[in-house]
Amino acid sequence: MTTTTTTAAQPQPQKVPSSAVRREKETGGALNVFSHAFLILWVVLAAGPLIWVALTAFRPSAEILSDPMGWPASFHWENFSNAWSKANIGQYTINSLIILAGSLTGTMLLGSMAAYVIARFTFPGNRVIFMLFAGGMMFPVILALVPLFAVMENFGLLDTRPGLMIAYIAYSLPFTIFFLTSFFRTLPTGVQEAAMVDGASHTRTFFQIMLPMAKPGLVSIGIFNFLGQWNQYLLPLLLNNEDEQSYVLPQGLASLAVSQGYRGDWGALFAGLTIAMVPVLVVYAVFQRQVQAGLTAGAIK
Amino acid sequence: MPPRFTPERVRYDRRYRTLDKYRFVVGFLAVPLAFYALFVISPFLQAIYYSFTDWSGGPVAHFVGFDNYEKMWNDERFWDSLQVSVLLLVIAPVVTLVLGMFFAYMITSGGRHRRGRAIAGVAGSSVYKVVYFFPQVLSVAIIAVVWGRVFNTNSGLINGGLDKAGVDGPAWLGGDETLGLISLLTVISWSFIGFYVVLFSAAMGAIPKDVYEAALLDGAGRARTFFNVTLPLIRDTVRTGWIYMGIQALDTFAICLVMVPPHVLKVTPVFLYERFRDGQYGYATAIGVVLLFLSMAFSLIVMRVGNRDRIEY
């Protein structure tokens, strides 16, 4: 994180063809400096709080309280082990990973199955089912909150891992199906027909021919769902609030932040935040093109 | 039946193939549809029904007509929360979109004559786009915890900085409603600006370069180019973004719940959640229905406001 900030802070010299130099002087100058300053200021604002958290994670609690802006005098790695074991961050991370393994697999499998059928087959109700799924993107989740709690309770799924996975899957389906339906429509029909002529069943055509062809779309929506489900807070708060040992990572950190007011191990809280932030930021840095494309596609639905 | 077990005499029969197709369609749709209907559609429909009952979580719910809505009408705490939510709905999109558009314009079109082109992004624009997007990939709960620490009165980043400058910082989240609202707005805008920078950059990048070259030949400066060329051409994206940001602001839940102490101020979704925690299920769902209508009304208004002929290019 620090390295990107420093590179951004040093704008490279602009290569301007000689014919344009005069004009550049007329329109550029003060305005250029001004706008560059704004751009760099926002780099500091966007990354600053995150870097502050990561640096403070190495300082002892007493120091954080007396001088919040200070540089770590020495690196206190024990904050991280305290966060991991004593503050339960390790348990929360494992919970998050288990839930995500189930929910992401389920979302991708069920989402691509439904999207494939909607995109490539004509049957009565095709359009209605698509609208039903797409319509789900428009409603605020908070409205469904209370009855969902009761539905989960009736099925005996409240405060269970399968229950949380199912909820994640159900609420990820609308956008996943919406996105993948338009993606499956763009794939050529010839390959599918050739497979059928060669005697492949519909199921086999789907898993062996169409899914591999849809890989770019699956990757985009997969990363989108990975981030969305890893970061989920509202659903676990509602459906998984009984036992503190079963909290997922964002939920655990939020409850830790509240309880730290009484216990006061701020170093562990900052270390916990760092543990939660760094992997996501690394995944994002690696896949940033797909992440940006996937997330912005979500806005223009 | 898999083709290799299909008897030869029916395999090429049209009726058999239709049957095979429908069996497949039903088989693939059954589970996703069942999950969706049970856990998404049915709660939404139930919510509308329960908003007319006195349901408190037990097995029975009595139909009480508009009692919950009447109670809401007379509930001062509801109006307080709605005031905060509506302020966010109005201010957050303006702040976020204006800043997002400014940064996006600098990134895509700020560098004149760079690399010999009429218009290009400023140097380092790809780095800006990556860093600005950071907040968008973090959980709202974590953003709320981080900013809760940044705004902390005694051991926060802001007041720590002000301390060094010799100024006594205010208690941001300590009790003043205006400061609380400013803090909430800051965090919401902070977390979404990167998203709009990327969204608007994509829209601005799709504008053909010769439009800019023409504007430049006519002697238009950067500000004029933005208002007369760029903005009209990306109007549809701005409108979509405006609706989206408004709904996001109205849905603000985790940031307010985790970051702002409940005695300072609360948004309507947090008010709803507290009623749910108290066991007032019927009342909570009625508040949810009002939120739904509010976001639908907002979307309709914004769509009407910006509805002019689309410019093709």
XYZ file of N, CA, C and O in Angstrom, chain A residues 55-131:
308
model
N -0.408 0.757 10.524
C 0.755 1.174 11.313
C 0.459 1.089 12.804
O 1.273 0.616 13.592
N -0.733 1.543 13.188
C -1.101 1.556 14.598
C -1.207 0.137 15.151
O -1.040 -0.076 16.353
N -1.465 -0.824 14.264
C -1.565 -2.220 14.700
C -0.276 -2.708 15.357
O -0.285 -3.697 16.083
N 0.822 -1.994 15.118
C 2.107 -2.423 15.694
C 2.437 -1.700 17.003
O 3.504 -1.896 17.563
N 1.521 -0.854 17.479
C 1.837 -0.071 18.671
C 1.088 -0.604 19.892
O -0.020 -1.120 19.769
N 1.677 -0.459 21.075
C 0.968 -0.887 22.291
C -0.212 0.038 22.595
O -0.186 1.214 22.238
N -1.228 -0.515 23.261
C -2.477 0.215 23.482
C -2.281 1.561 24.177
O -2.893 2.553 23.801
N -1.415 1.585 25.185
C -1.236 2.818 25.956
C -0.728 3.937 25.053
O -1.175 5.077 25.130
N 0.198 3.570 24.161
C 0.767 4.553 23.250
C -0.286 5.087 22.290
O -0.307 6.273 21.969
N -1.163 4.181 21.826
C -2.214 4.599 20.886
C -3.099 5.642 21.540
O -3.465 6.642 20.923
N -3.431 5.430 22.798
C -4.331 6.341 23.488
C -3.689 7.693 23.744
O -4.327 8.727 23.599
N -2.396 7.692 24.082
C -1.769 8.958 24.442
C -1.399 9.765 23.196
O -1.488 10.982 23.191
N -0.981 9.083 22.132
C -0.581 9.799 20.923
C -1.051 9.032 19.688
O -0.313 8.240 19.119
N -2.312 9.292 19.269
C -2.890 8.481 18.192
C -2.151 8.600 16.864
O -2.202 7.699 16.040
N -1.452 9.717 16.631
C -0.849 9.913 15.317
C 0.589 9.430 15.240
O 1.208 9.504 14.183
N 1.109 8.925 16.334
C 2.536 8.612 16.372
C 2.929 7.440 15.474
O 2.131 6.612 15.079
N 4.216 7.434 15.174
C 4.817 6.348 14.416
C 5.132 5.223 15.402
O 5.448 5.503 16.552
N 5.027 3.952 15.003
C 5.377 2.895 15.962
C 6.845 3.010 16.400
O 7.738 3.040 15.548
N 7.076 3.101 17.713
C 8.445 3.237 18.221
C 9.202 1.926 18.000
O 10.348 1.911 17.584
N 8.536 0.837 18.313
C 9.096 -0.474 17.992
C 7.926 -1.333 17.536
O 6.774 -1.020 17.849
N 8.200 -2.393 16.802
C 7.104 -3.163 16.217
C 6.606 -4.248 17.171
O 7.336 -5.163 17.511
N 5.371 -4.093 17.613
C 4.798 -5.032 18.574
C 3.984 -6.089 17.848
O 2.781 -5.931 17.656
N 4.642 -7.158 17.450
C 3.952 -8.201 16.699
C 2.934 -8.939 17.568
O 2.040 -9.591 17.056
N 3.087 -8.822 18.900
C 2.180 -9.601 19.756
C 0.733 -9.119 19.618
O -0.191 -9.853 19.938
N 0.533 -7.878 19.132
C -0.839 -7.435 18.870
C -1.551 -8.409 17.949
O -2.726 -8.693 18.110
N -0.806 -8.902 16.958
C -1.420 -9.785 15.978
C -1.763 -11.147 16.591
O -2.831 -11.686 16.344
N -0.843 -11.679 17.404
C -1.162 -12.969 18.020
C -2.279 -12.812 19.051
O -3.140 -13.680 19.173
N -2.294 -11.669 19.757
C -3.405 -11.416 20.681
C -4.731 -11.344 19.946
O -5.729 -11.915 20.387
N -4.723 -10.624 18.822
C -5.958 -10.495 18.044
C -6.410 -11.864 17.562
O -7.575 -12.222 17.665
N -5.450 -12.640 17.045
C -5.771 -13.932 16.445
C -6.371 -14.900 17.463
O -7.395 -15.522 17.217
N -5.726 -14.990 18.637
C -6.210 -15.996 19.593
C -7.099 -15.402 20.676
O -8.226 -15.849 20.867
N -6.640 -14.344 21.360
C -7.426 -13.844 22.494
C -8.676 -13.098 22.044
O -9.728 -13.197 22.666
N -8.549 -12.319 20.985
C -9.721 -11.538 20.536
C -10.532 -12.308 19.503
O -11.413 -11.736 18.863
N -10.204 -13.594 19.315
C -11.063 -14.470 18.493
C -11.011 -14.242 16.989
O -11.821 -14.803 16.260
N -10.105 -13.362 16.518
C -10.091 -13.073 15.079
C -9.847 -14.351 14.275
O -10.417 -14.541 13.200
N -9.012 -15.244 14.808
C -8.745 -16.506 14.117
C -10.014 -17.299 13.905
O -10.305 -17.753 12.797
N -10.805 -17.418 14.975
C -12.073 -18.157 14.884
C -13.012 -17.492 13.876
O -13.620 -18.170 13.051
N -13.100 -16.147 13.940
C -13.989 -15.433 13.014
C -13.559 -15.647 11.565
O -14.397 -15.815 10.678
N -12.219 -15.621 11.338
C -11.716 -15.812 9.969
C -12.095 -17.192 9.460
O -12.554 -17.343 8.317
N -11.918 -18.207 10.325
C -12.262 -19.572 9.917
C -13.759 -19.678 9.621
O -14.169 -20.252 8.611
N -14.585 -19.072 10.490
C -16.029 -19.079 10.228
C -16.339 -18.474 8.868
O -17.119 -19.038 8.089
N -15.719 -17.306 8.603
C -15.969 -16.633 7.330
C -15.570 -17.525 6.168
O -16.297 -17.615 5.170
N -14.409 -18.187 6.293
C -13.922 -19.041 5.201
C -14.871 -20.209 4.953
O -15.168 -20.539 3.810
N -15.355 -20.834 6.035
C -16.255 -21.980 5.881
C -17.551 -21.549 5.202
O -18.012 -22.165 4.240
N -18.131 -20.446 5.715
C -19.382 -19.954 5.125
C -19.167 -19.645 3.651
O -19.968 -20.020 2.789
N -18.052 -18.958 3.358
C -17.800 -18.532 1.983
C -17.618 -19.728 1.058
O -18.117 -19.716 -0.072
N -16.935 -20.762 1.546
C -16.719 -21.950 0.710
C -18.060 -22.512 0.255
O -18.253 -22.830 -0.916
N -19.008 -22.609 1.179
C -20.320 -23.140 0.821
C -21.134 -22.177 -0.015
O -21.706 -22.554 -1.040
N -21.163 -20.908 0.417
C -22.076 -19.973 -0.234
C -21.594 -19.612 -1.638
O -22.398 -19.507 -2.556
N -20.285 -19.457 -1.809
C -19.789 -19.061 -3.126
C -19.981 -20.200 -4.136
O -20.448 -19.976 -5.254
N -19.653 -21.445 -3.712
C -19.883 -22.597 -4.592
C -21.353 -22.682 -4.964
O -21.704 -22.837 -6.141
N -22.206 -22.584 -3.961
C -23.640 -22.691 -4.203
C -24.148 -21.604 -5.130
O -24.915 -21.871 -6.059
N -23.705 -20.359 -4.869
C -24.157 -19.241 -5.697
C -23.757 -19.451 -7.147
O -24.573 -19.285 -8.059
N -22.496 -19.822 -7.367
C -22.011 -19.961 -8.729
C -22.726 -21.109 -9.442
O -23.115 -20.999 -10.597
N -22.885 -22.235 -8.734
C -23.515 -23.402 -9.354
C -24.984 -23.122 -9.691
O -25.409 -23.225 -10.847
N -25.746 -22.721 -8.664
C -27.181 -22.495 -8.885
C -27.417 -21.318 -9.823
O -28.294 -21.367 -10.691
N -26.614 -20.279 -9.662
C -26.775 -19.095 -10.500
C -26.515 -19.406 -11.961
O -27.290 -19.012 -12.838
N -25.430 -20.153 -12.241
C -25.126 -20.413 -13.651
C -26.133 -21.408 -14.240
O -26.495 -21.307 -15.415
N -26.607 -22.363 -13.425
C -27.617 -23.304 -13.926
C -28.878 -22.560 -14.355
O -29.370 -22.729 -15.481
N -29.390 -21.710 -13.453
C -30.617 -20.985 -13.771
C -30.398 -20.037 -14.946
O -31.234 -19.963 -15.861
N -29.261 -19.341 -14.944
C -29.003 -18.368 -16.011
C -28.909 -19.064 -17.365
O -29.419 -18.571 -18.371
N -28.276 -20.232 -17.393
C -28.116 -20.986 -18.643
C -29.475 -21.357 -19.207
O -29.758 -21.144 -20.394
N -30.334 -21.892 -18.346
C -31.660 -22.312 -18.799
C -32.461 -21.109 -19.295
O -33.096 -21.151 -20.344
N -32.391 -20.004 -18.541
C -33.160 -18.817 -18.934
C -32.632 -18.250 -20.253
O -33.413 -17.835 -21.120
N -31.305 -18.276 -20.416
C -30.717 -17.636 -21.600
C -30.869 -18.483 -22.854
O -31.031 -17.954 -23.945
N -30.800 -19.817 -22.747
C -30.659 -20.638 -23.947
C -31.877 -21.486 -24.288
O -31.862 -22.178 -25.292
N -32.909 -21.507 -23.479
C -34.065 -22.357 -23.767
C -35.324 -21.513 -23.831
O -35.481 -20.565 -23.065
N -36.215 -21.874 -24.742
C -37.515 -21.206 -24.759
C -38.522 -22.132 -24.098
O -38.609 -23.309 -24.432
N -39.218 -21.595 -23.138
C -40.275 -22.360 -22.465
C -41.253 -21.350 -21.894
O -40.892 -20.193 -21.675
N -42.502 -21.768 -21.666
C -43.457 -20.804 -21.122
C -42.988 -20.309 -19.754
O -42.519 -21.105 -18.936
N -43.077 -19.021 -19.523
C -42.670 -18.475 -18.234
C -41.224 -18.049 -18.188
O -40.765 -17.527 -17.171
N -40.496 -18.241 -19.247
C -39.089 -17.857 -19.301
C -38.890 -16.397 -18.897
O -38.120 -16.069 -17.995
N -39.642 -15.538 -19.584
C -39.532 -14.093 -19.354
C -39.923 -13.733 -17.922
O -39.276 -12.933 -17.260
N -41.010 -14.364 -17.438
C -41.510 -14.061 -16.091
C -40.462 -14.414 -15.041
O -40.189 -13.648 -14.120
N -39.853 -15.586 -15.205
C -38.853 -16.020 -14.224
C -37.657 -15.087 -14.235
O -37.134 -14.705 -13.186
N -37.255 -14.649 -15.426
C -36.135 -13.721 -15.500
C -36.469 -12.416 -14.784
O -35.676 -11.902 -14.001
N -37.670 -11.884 -15.040
C -38.066 -10.634 -14.396
C -38.158 -10.803 -12.881
O -37.819 -9.893 -12.126
